[in-house]
mmCIF file of C-alpha atoms in Angstrom:
data_model
loop_
_atom_site.group_PDB
_atom_site.id
_atom_site.type_symbol
_atom_site.label_atom_id
_atom_site.label_comp_id
_atom_site.label_asym_id
_atom_site.label_seq_id
_atom_site.Cartn_x
_atom_site.Cartn_y
_atom_site.Cartn_z
ATOM 1 C CA MET Z 1 -3.974 6.848 -42.509
ATOM 2 C CA GLY Z 2 -0.914 4.793 -41.648
ATOM 3 C CA LYS Z 3 1.846 5.077 -39.068
ATOM 4 C CA TYR Z 4 5.410 4.658 -40.341
ATOM 5 C CA ALA Z 5 8.762 4.667 -38.540
ATOM 6 C CA PHE Z 6 11.741 5.083 -40.864
ATOM 7 C CA ILE Z 7 14.850 3.628 -39.231
ATOM 8 C CA ILE Z 8 17.909 4.931 -41.063
ATOM 9 C CA LEU Z 9 21.151 3.031 -40.509
ATOM 10 C CA CYS Z 10 22.964 4.334 -43.602
ATOM 11 C CA ASN Z 11 26.494 5.683 -43.337
ATOM 12 C CA PRO Z 12 26.323 9.262 -44.680
ATOM 13 C CA GLU Z 13 30.034 9.155 -45.534
ATOM 14 C CA ASP Z 14 29.450 6.430 -48.152
ATOM 15 C CA LEU Z 15 27.993 7.814 -51.387
ATOM 16 C CA SER Z 16 25.581 4.969 -52.144
ATOM 17 C CA GLU Z 17 24.344 4.806 -48.544
ATOM 18 C CA ALA Z 18 23.919 8.597 -48.409
ATOM 19 C CA ILE Z 19 21.768 8.442 -51.528
ATOM 20 C CA LYS Z 20 19.682 5.686 -49.925
ATOM 21 C CA ALA Z 21 19.264 7.785 -46.763
ATOM 22 C CA ALA Z 22 18.186 10.826 -48.789
ATOM 23 C CA HIS Z 23 15.544 8.730 -50.528
ATOM 24 C CA ALA Z 24 14.254 7.457 -47.179
ATOM 25 C CA LEU Z 25 13.968 11.054 -45.962
ATOM 26 C CA HIS Z 26 12.113 12.056 -49.141
ATOM 27 C CA TYR Z 27 9.705 9.141 -48.725
ATOM 28 C CA ALA Z 28 9.081 10.066 -45.091
ATOM 29 C CA VAL Z 29 8.293 13.668 -46.005
ATOM 30 C CA GLN Z 30 5.994 12.600 -48.849
ATOM 31 C CA LEU Z 31 3.998 10.341 -46.526
ATOM 32 C CA LYS Z 32 3.800 13.061 -43.870
ATOM 33 C CA ARG Z 33 2.491 15.545 -46.429
ATOM 34 C CA LEU Z 34 -0.194 13.026 -47.421
ATOM 35 C CA GLY Z 35 -1.417 12.973 -43.821
ATOM 36 C CA HIS Z 36 0.289 9.860 -42.465
ATOM 37 C CA ASP Z 37 1.899 9.713 -39.020
ATOM 38 C CA VAL Z 38 5.628 9.510 -39.787
ATOM 39 C CA VAL Z 39 8.786 9.469 -37.670
ATOM 40 C CA VAL Z 40 12.443 9.145 -38.656
ATOM 41 C CA TYR Z 41 14.930 7.575 -36.266
ATOM 42 C CA PHE Z 42 18.677 7.511 -36.895
ATOM 43 C CA ASP Z 43 20.533 4.463 -35.586
ATOM 44 C CA GLY Z 44 24.020 3.032 -36.008
ATOM 45 C CA LEU Z 45 26.097 5.021 -38.485
ATOM 46 C CA GLY Z 46 22.881 6.747 -39.533
ATOM 47 C CA SER Z 47 23.158 8.704 -36.275
ATOM 48 C CA LYS Z 48 25.763 10.818 -38.081
ATOM 49 C CA ILE Z 49 23.293 12.091 -40.698
ATOM 50 C CA PRO Z 50 22.191 15.250 -38.843
ATOM 51 C CA ILE Z 51 25.817 16.442 -38.613
ATOM 52 C CA ALA Z 52 27.395 14.770 -41.636
ATOM 53 C CA ASP Z 53 29.385 16.343 -44.407
ATOM 54 C CA SER Z 54 28.300 13.770 -46.951
ATOM 55 C CA PRO Z 55 29.765 13.197 -50.415
ATOM 56 C CA TYR Z 56 26.157 13.219 -51.647
ATOM 57 C CA LYS Z 57 25.116 16.864 -51.625
ATOM 58 C CA GLY Z 58 21.430 15.929 -51.779
ATOM 59 C CA LEU Z 59 21.499 14.462 -48.269
ATOM 60 C CA ARG Z 60 21.699 17.786 -46.406
ATOM 61 C CA PRO Z 61 18.636 19.320 -48.158
ATOM 62 C CA ALA Z 62 16.675 16.083 -47.689
ATOM 63 C CA TYR Z 63 17.524 16.094 -43.970
ATOM 64 C CA GLU Z 64 16.640 19.785 -43.586
ATOM 65 C CA THR Z 65 13.287 19.279 -45.293
ATOM 66 C CA ALA Z 66 12.519 16.333 -43.005
ATOM 67 C CA GLN Z 67 13.533 18.409 -39.980
ATOM 68 C CA ASN Z 68 11.306 21.296 -41.110
ATOM 69 C CA GLU Z 69 8.386 18.911 -41.662
ATOM 70 C CA GLY Z 70 8.747 17.665 -38.087
ATOM 71 C CA VAL Z 71 9.345 14.009 -38.866
ATOM 72 C CA ILE Z 72 12.733 13.652 -37.135
ATOM 73 C CA TYR Z 73 12.093 11.652 -33.954
ATOM 74 C CA GLY Z 74 15.703 11.401 -32.789
ATOM 75 C CA ALA Z 75 18.892 9.376 -32.861
ATOM 76 C CA CYS Z 76 20.346 6.496 -30.914
ATOM 77 C CA GLY Z 77 22.032 7.817 -27.779
ATOM 78 C CA TYR Z 78 23.926 4.554 -27.380
ATOM 79 C CA CYS Z 79 25.482 4.802 -30.833
ATOM 80 C CA ALA Z 80 26.160 8.532 -30.380
ATOM 81 C CA SER Z 81 27.872 8.077 -26.990
ATOM 82 C CA PRO Z 82 31.637 8.487 -26.437
ATOM 83 C CA PRO Z 83 32.545 4.783 -26.429
ATOM 84 C CA HIS Z 84 30.938 4.391 -29.850
ATOM 85 C CA LEU Z 85 30.597 7.198 -32.436
ATOM 86 C CA ASN Z 86 31.341 9.971 -29.908
ATOM 87 C CA ILE Z 87 28.924 12.470 -31.476
ATOM 88 C CA LYS Z 88 26.507 12.885 -28.572
ATOM 89 C CA ASP Z 89 27.530 16.485 -27.844
ATOM 90 C CA LYS Z 90 27.251 17.488 -31.513
ATOM 91 C CA LEU Z 91 23.756 16.017 -31.798
ATOM 92 C CA SER Z 92 22.668 17.582 -28.517
ATOM 93 C CA ALA Z 93 23.970 20.964 -29.700
ATOM 94 C CA ILE Z 94 21.538 20.890 -32.629
ATOM 95 C CA ARG Z 95 18.727 19.619 -30.410
ATOM 96 C CA ILE Z 96 18.462 16.089 -31.745
ATOM 97 C CA ARG Z 97 16.666 13.937 -29.189
ATOM 98 C CA LEU Z 98 18.878 11.064 -28.069
ATOM 99 C CA ILE Z 99 17.159 7.804 -27.175
ATOM 100 C CA GLY Z 100 19.150 5.602 -24.812
ATOM 101 C CA ASP Z 101 22.655 6.203 -23.509
ATOM 102 C CA GLU Z 102 26.058 4.517 -23.523
ATOM 103 C CA ASP Z 103 24.698 1.749 -21.290
ATOM 104 C CA HIS Z 104 21.337 1.236 -23.006
ATOM 105 C CA HIS Z 105 20.606 0.663 -26.695
ATOM 106 C CA ALA Z 106 16.890 1.235 -27.240
ATOM 107 C CA ASP Z 107 15.028 -1.273 -29.370
ATOM 108 C CA LEU Z 108 12.282 -0.709 -31.906
ATOM 109 C CA SER Z 109 9.513 -1.663 -29.504
ATOM 110 C CA MET Z 110 9.069 2.052 -28.783
ATOM 111 C CA PHE Z 111 7.601 2.309 -32.282
ATOM 112 C CA ILE Z 112 6.054 -1.145 -32.651
ATOM 113 C CA ASN Z 113 4.171 -0.811 -29.359
ATOM 114 C CA ASN Z 114 2.645 2.417 -30.703
ATOM 115 C CA GLY Z 115 1.412 0.852 -33.938
ATOM 116 C CA TYR Z 116 4.133 2.011 -36.332
ATOM 117 C CA LEU Z 117 5.121 -0.043 -39.351
ATOM 118 C CA ILE Z 118 8.926 -0.230 -39.338
ATOM 119 C CA LEU Z 119 10.822 0.640 -42.534
ATOM 120 C CA VAL Z 120 14.572 0.046 -42.279
ATOM 121 C CA PHE Z 121 17.038 1.752 -44.615
#
């Protein structure tokens, strides 16, 4: 079985990007259900997905399914920090793991070094 890291950078406030993000979440869940090792990491504007009120109403159910399946790895703590998106407290309140902080933007080596194939959306 394979190892896949879905990196979602999509802005959930943009309809076309929200649809793309929902598809990525569906793909991640499908692979997980087939027995693959799958993680989803939110970076950039994608860090808003766990708390977003998106114009695409299919994003919330896709996110919730991915959360229930246990594929959500976390979100970028650098992007979520106050100088940037300022959503750190909101993500922490719903127990989203934050990787990095306002002084450190984590890179993808955390996945690559563990054998994951990176899929960027």
